[in-house]
């Protein structure tokens, strides 16, 4: 069974300790750290930690790939530190340019709902397929129920994003929920497109916030500042209920009066410009729609194009602008299909599979974009390229739709027979093949590209010398359950009589804790050892310890590793007992010939028994 506590301790040490962590969240496979100084992180030590697959640096985050056990390791880190919790503020510590910081924010906000998006998107694809092939009657109540099940999360996406954004920006989750709820409230949604809407006499341009992303993120970000200000200035007796009342009262009208009109203005300008381009240079219009449609969706600007679709349909009975959007959608689906083929990360593949199906079949690209393509950057860019090329070809063929449909593979019948079908076929083929091939050929920063260094196979037992002067006691006498029950590894403990730690064998320092309270070593034969000076001494923050080595240092038996002031540590209230344990129990599952009583450093402490020694010869 995986030892999540040991993994958590190793990862935390490898990133430079709790004091070097600005924020910590986790996704389906990775611990996502924002570090104060990434230079303090030791990738080799982290990758050598049992339970860690690899590390990666992307979007201003230092990512530790764990796999399916990541929630358990995250919980273990929470139990050992003050990190994590419901509201880690990630944006303040984000590193890199604005684009990287934007990706970090979007990734953190969307990560908790990705699997639900993928699952419901896949269900929507199946429902749409059932209708297309005549297996399900779209007028039946069965369809109504299944459609609601599959469409609810996308429809009410602002509600979900309100919660995750509130956690990211450290705002009140339920106040955020109230704000988002007002944006998609049925009577408010019904006002979309209606004239003469006012708020206390102020004209309101009402737009649809259904399935929107950016407006709710912006308003929750502003909410976080407003709440901190109000909680500081309002009297204690009333601040708890007046703060959400004031925030909601200001935030929602702010969206309706400012964010909505700006979105409508920008979207309307884009619509008018794209419409003009389609009339004069169809190929350019198709390239813009095919290449940038998903970018418009990210910022919520695509809503400005929907009225243009409707106007074109009312005027001509066809929608010319919609054809290239099929290329945009299928290109992103093809890009994530390329990720599915290219990645060696099982968990990333498990997310890419349903994202590919829901993208191709139902046109639901949120899981693909927010969970995979955008965080990986290259796949999203390749999708834009494929969409632009395919969209240009489709527009050149004069392809149009006779109905307003959600662009997807299952909705392709809306285009059949409308325009040049050869150009449609070529355009869709290009939109799919180009990003797929680009992703497969040129790749991306895969979490498993940099594989963890292989630990040498255990072939012989290893003699471990005492790293300190002192008295040997059984590990069971350590007043810490994690050490005493052997869950962190087999070994012994020593009560030091001097203030120095020496190398117990020839090998490499794989984890030099910045606080100096612990050192991890790997011997030439592959044994891995942790020397932990005192209990809970990490809380000293390095006080009374002097680290003499760093991660990666090659050492010989007897080399000085750490100096410490034992008297000062004990006066500070800490038990100085020092566990010395073998941490790679898969290769060295037991110890033998353990010493007892007083001994000096350099004398034999115990023998680490290799798994080969325990395997009967055949």
XYZ file of C-alpha atoms in Angstrom, residues 66-388:
323
model
C 1.592 11.784 -8.466
C -1.183 10.032 -10.373
C -4.445 8.758 -8.930
C -3.225 9.043 -5.335
C -2.751 12.804 -5.549
C -5.746 13.644 -3.273
C -4.289 11.410 -0.567
C -0.823 12.936 -0.853
C -2.377 16.413 -0.848
C -4.295 15.525 2.319
C -1.092 14.230 3.885
C 0.673 17.528 3.131
C -2.243 19.381 4.718
C -1.921 17.252 7.847
C 1.798 17.975 8.065
C 1.661 21.698 7.279
C -0.624 24.716 7.068
C -0.672 24.495 3.274
C -3.696 23.753 1.111
C -7.219 24.217 2.371
C -10.241 25.625 0.675
C -8.697 28.827 -0.534
C -5.098 28.966 -1.605
C -4.461 32.240 -3.263
C -2.507 31.370 -6.350
C -2.334 34.585 -8.252
C -0.144 36.503 -5.874
C 2.751 34.138 -6.224
C 2.449 33.310 -9.869
C 5.619 33.682 -11.808
C 6.223 34.475 -15.439
C 4.534 36.627 -18.023
C 0.865 37.564 -18.086
C 0.006 34.713 -20.427
C 1.524 32.144 -18.053
C -0.260 33.722 -15.117
C -3.533 33.687 -17.020
C -3.099 29.999 -17.822
C -2.243 29.270 -14.185
C -5.420 30.996 -13.054
C -7.663 29.319 -15.640
C -6.131 25.923 -14.940
C -6.562 26.264 -11.173
C -10.167 27.414 -11.491
C -11.205 24.737 -13.988
C -9.257 21.809 -12.536
C -11.820 20.785 -9.861
C -14.641 20.455 -12.424
C -12.757 18.920 -15.344
C -13.822 15.342 -14.754
C -17.454 16.373 -14.382
C -17.180 18.393 -17.598
C -15.615 15.446 -19.393
C -18.205 12.995 -18.127
C -21.273 15.108 -18.854
C -19.829 16.164 -22.201
C -19.423 12.521 -23.152
C -22.995 11.827 -22.042
C -24.194 14.715 -24.202
C -22.361 13.220 -27.156
C -24.108 9.882 -26.641
C -27.503 11.554 -26.317
C -26.905 13.557 -29.497
C -25.808 10.410 -31.307
C -28.930 8.574 -30.178
C -31.099 11.353 -31.626
C -29.108 11.518 -34.875
C -29.418 7.789 -35.510
C -33.075 7.679 -34.544
C -32.590 5.679 -31.355
C -34.110 8.433 -29.228
C -37.033 10.750 -29.925
C -36.036 14.366 -29.319
C -39.653 15.169 -28.386
C -39.835 12.509 -25.673
C -39.589 13.153 -21.952
C -36.744 10.624 -21.827
C -34.724 12.896 -24.093
C -35.668 15.912 -21.974
C -34.347 14.237 -18.840
C -31.160 12.914 -20.460
C -30.477 16.253 -22.126
C -30.820 18.033 -18.786
C -28.451 15.566 -17.144
C -25.819 16.089 -19.800
C -26.309 19.825 -20.380
C -26.830 21.221 -16.877
C -23.179 21.711 -15.951
C -22.356 23.520 -19.194
C -25.533 25.611 -18.959
C -24.874 26.646 -15.363
C -21.104 26.745 -15.699
C -20.878 30.191 -14.008
C -22.207 28.626 -10.783
C -19.445 26.029 -10.698
C -16.799 28.583 -11.647
C -18.033 30.903 -8.905
C -17.077 28.290 -6.313
C -13.678 27.415 -7.749
C -12.821 31.052 -8.462
C -13.778 31.961 -4.906
C -11.369 29.336 -3.608
C -8.628 30.640 -5.881
C -9.129 34.320 -4.995
C -9.975 33.668 -1.320
C -13.488 35.041 -1.577
C -16.670 33.832 0.115
C -17.862 30.840 -1.911
C -21.562 31.255 -1.239
C -21.485 34.974 -1.918
C -19.833 34.138 -5.242
C -22.529 31.538 -5.838
C -25.214 34.166 -5.189
C -23.608 36.503 -7.721
C -23.326 33.821 -10.389
C -26.832 32.625 -9.614
C -28.174 36.079 -10.402
C -26.395 36.053 -13.764
C -28.142 32.856 -14.880
C -31.419 33.375 -12.991
C -34.313 32.386 -15.316
C -36.021 35.781 -15.325
C -32.686 37.511 -15.956
C -31.816 35.118 -18.773
C -35.222 35.848 -20.316
C -34.275 39.541 -20.542
C -31.488 38.794 -23.019
C -32.093 40.727 -26.228
C -35.134 42.604 -24.920
C -35.235 46.406 -25.389
C -35.707 49.161 -22.789
C -34.112 47.356 -19.845
C -33.115 49.726 -17.050
C -31.769 49.551 -13.516
C -32.858 52.593 -11.456
C -33.234 54.435 -14.729
C -29.809 53.416 -16.033
C -30.030 51.621 -19.421
C -28.836 48.015 -19.281
C -27.574 46.045 -22.253
C -28.484 42.523 -21.220
C -26.427 39.690 -22.654
C -26.516 35.975 -21.957
C -24.254 34.702 -19.205
C -25.258 31.077 -19.706
C -22.088 28.957 -20.121
C -19.947 32.098 -19.779
C -16.492 32.040 -18.203
C -14.735 35.404 -18.011
C -17.499 37.592 -16.477
C -17.871 35.464 -13.362
C -14.097 35.137 -12.897
C -13.651 38.918 -13.155
C -16.438 39.681 -10.717
C -15.270 37.106 -8.152
C -11.777 38.576 -8.364
C -13.222 42.020 -7.612
C -15.393 40.486 -4.894
C -12.314 39.195 -3.076
C -10.930 42.719 -2.704
C -14.290 44.183 -1.754
C -14.813 41.588 0.971
C -11.400 42.139 2.523
C -12.056 45.884 2.596
C -15.551 45.588 4.060
C -14.553 43.041 6.689
C -11.859 45.456 7.798
C -13.962 48.636 8.005
C -17.425 47.421 9.036
C -18.273 47.063 12.758
C -17.843 43.550 14.084
C -21.496 43.207 15.059
C -22.765 43.601 11.495
C -19.889 42.811 9.150
C -20.786 39.151 8.645
C -24.175 39.805 7.075
C -23.647 43.321 5.713
C -20.565 42.277 3.715
C -22.316 39.717 1.467
C -25.338 42.004 1.129
C -23.239 44.940 -0.038
C -21.051 42.791 -2.289
C -23.988 41.181 -4.079
C -25.821 44.481 -4.347
C -22.809 46.089 -6.037
C -21.320 43.172 -7.962
C -24.352 41.990 -9.915
C -25.349 45.427 -11.255
C -21.678 46.018 -12.037
C -21.741 42.984 -14.316
C -25.010 44.080 -15.937
C -23.981 47.720 -16.361
C -20.269 47.421 -17.164
C -18.972 43.934 -17.892
C -22.000 42.931 -19.959
C -22.056 46.050 -22.152
C -18.286 45.907 -22.689
C -18.563 42.251 -23.682
C -21.458 43.093 -25.991
C -19.601 46.054 -27.490
C -16.416 44.102 -28.139
C -18.339 41.092 -29.419
C -20.532 43.278 -31.633
C -17.492 44.982 -33.102
C -15.924 41.621 -33.832
C -19.162 40.433 -35.422
C -19.420 43.464 -37.676
C -15.781 43.214 -38.671
C -15.963 39.496 -39.390
C -19.171 39.979 -41.364
C -17.488 42.593 -43.556
C -14.482 40.316 -44.083
C -16.745 37.443 -45.135
C -18.294 39.656 -47.796
C -14.989 40.877 -49.230
C -12.422 38.156 -48.422
C -14.259 34.930 -47.544
C -11.069 32.928 -46.979
C -9.852 35.486 -44.411
C -13.216 35.495 -42.657
C -13.161 31.724 -42.507
C -9.611 31.755 -41.133
C -10.612 34.228 -38.418
C -13.700 32.245 -37.409
C -11.949 28.890 -37.593
C -8.790 30.049 -35.875
C -10.119 32.387 -33.200
C -13.554 31.018 -32.348
C -12.263 29.068 -29.351
C -10.325 32.135 -28.207
C -13.572 34.128 -28.408
C -15.268 31.427 -26.334
C -12.614 31.649 -23.606
C -13.259 35.374 -23.179
C -17.014 35.134 -23.689
C -16.833 37.263 -26.831
C -18.528 34.649 -29.011
C -21.889 35.818 -27.700
C -21.464 38.943 -29.796
C -21.423 36.747 -32.895
C -24.580 34.791 -32.047
C -26.913 37.706 -32.932
C -25.100 37.957 -36.263
C -25.821 34.265 -36.865
C -29.472 34.854 -36.060
C -29.672 38.003 -38.196
C -28.075 36.231 -41.155
C -30.520 33.342 -40.806
C -33.540 35.641 -40.548
C -32.407 37.585 -43.616
C -31.178 34.826 -45.931
C -32.350 31.551 -44.393
C -28.757 30.384 -44.056
C -25.757 30.971 -41.800
C -22.507 31.356 -43.739
C -20.455 32.244 -40.661
C -21.203 28.957 -38.910
C -19.373 26.634 -41.322
C -15.818 27.579 -40.280
C -16.757 27.157 -36.613
C -17.016 23.412 -37.264
C -13.336 23.524 -38.202
C -12.500 25.373 -34.969
C -14.257 22.826 -32.789
C -12.990 19.727 -34.560
C -9.441 21.124 -34.647
C -9.305 21.397 -30.852
C -10.778 17.899 -30.581
C -8.093 16.660 -32.976
C -5.387 18.394 -30.950
C -6.471 16.644 -27.768
C -6.598 13.397 -29.759
C -2.952 14.040 -30.564
C -2.277 14.449 -26.855
C -4.053 11.138 -26.267
C -1.691 9.440 -28.718
C 1.485 11.277 -27.719
C 1.315 11.395 -23.910
C 2.833 8.669 -21.794
C 1.005 9.849 -18.690
C -1.829 7.434 -17.935
C -3.881 9.988 -16.045
C -3.558 12.608 -18.757
C -4.581 9.957 -21.266
C -7.623 9.046 -19.176
C -8.776 12.682 -19.299
C -7.917 13.098 -22.986
C -10.003 10.102 -24.068
C -13.452 11.407 -23.034
C -12.434 14.950 -23.977
C -11.668 13.738 -27.493
C -14.997 11.946 -27.851
C -17.088 14.799 -26.434
C -15.230 17.291 -28.641
C -15.651 15.344 -31.859
C -19.176 14.092 -31.286
C -20.932 16.810 -29.272
C -18.710 19.846 -29.801
C -18.101 20.085 -26.034
C -14.512 21.351 -25.987
C -14.276 22.754 -22.444
C -12.588 19.637 -21.001
C -10.153 19.583 -23.921
C -9.327 23.288 -23.827
C -9.238 24.041 -20.104
C -7.989 20.669 -18.945
C -5.418 19.810 -21.582
C -4.795 21.991 -24.646
C -4.542 25.407 -23.015
C -2.405 24.328 -20.032
C -0.092 22.441 -22.419
C -0.074 25.523 -24.742
C 1.198 23.866 -27.926
C -1.878 21.703 -28.542
C -4.121 24.748 -28.207
C -1.942 26.725 -30.627
C -1.895 23.821 -33.087
C -5.680 23.641 -32.817
C -5.907 27.319 -33.706
C -3.698 26.729 -36.760
C -5.760 23.758 -37.935
C -9.020 25.618 -37.335
C -7.814 28.636 -39.308
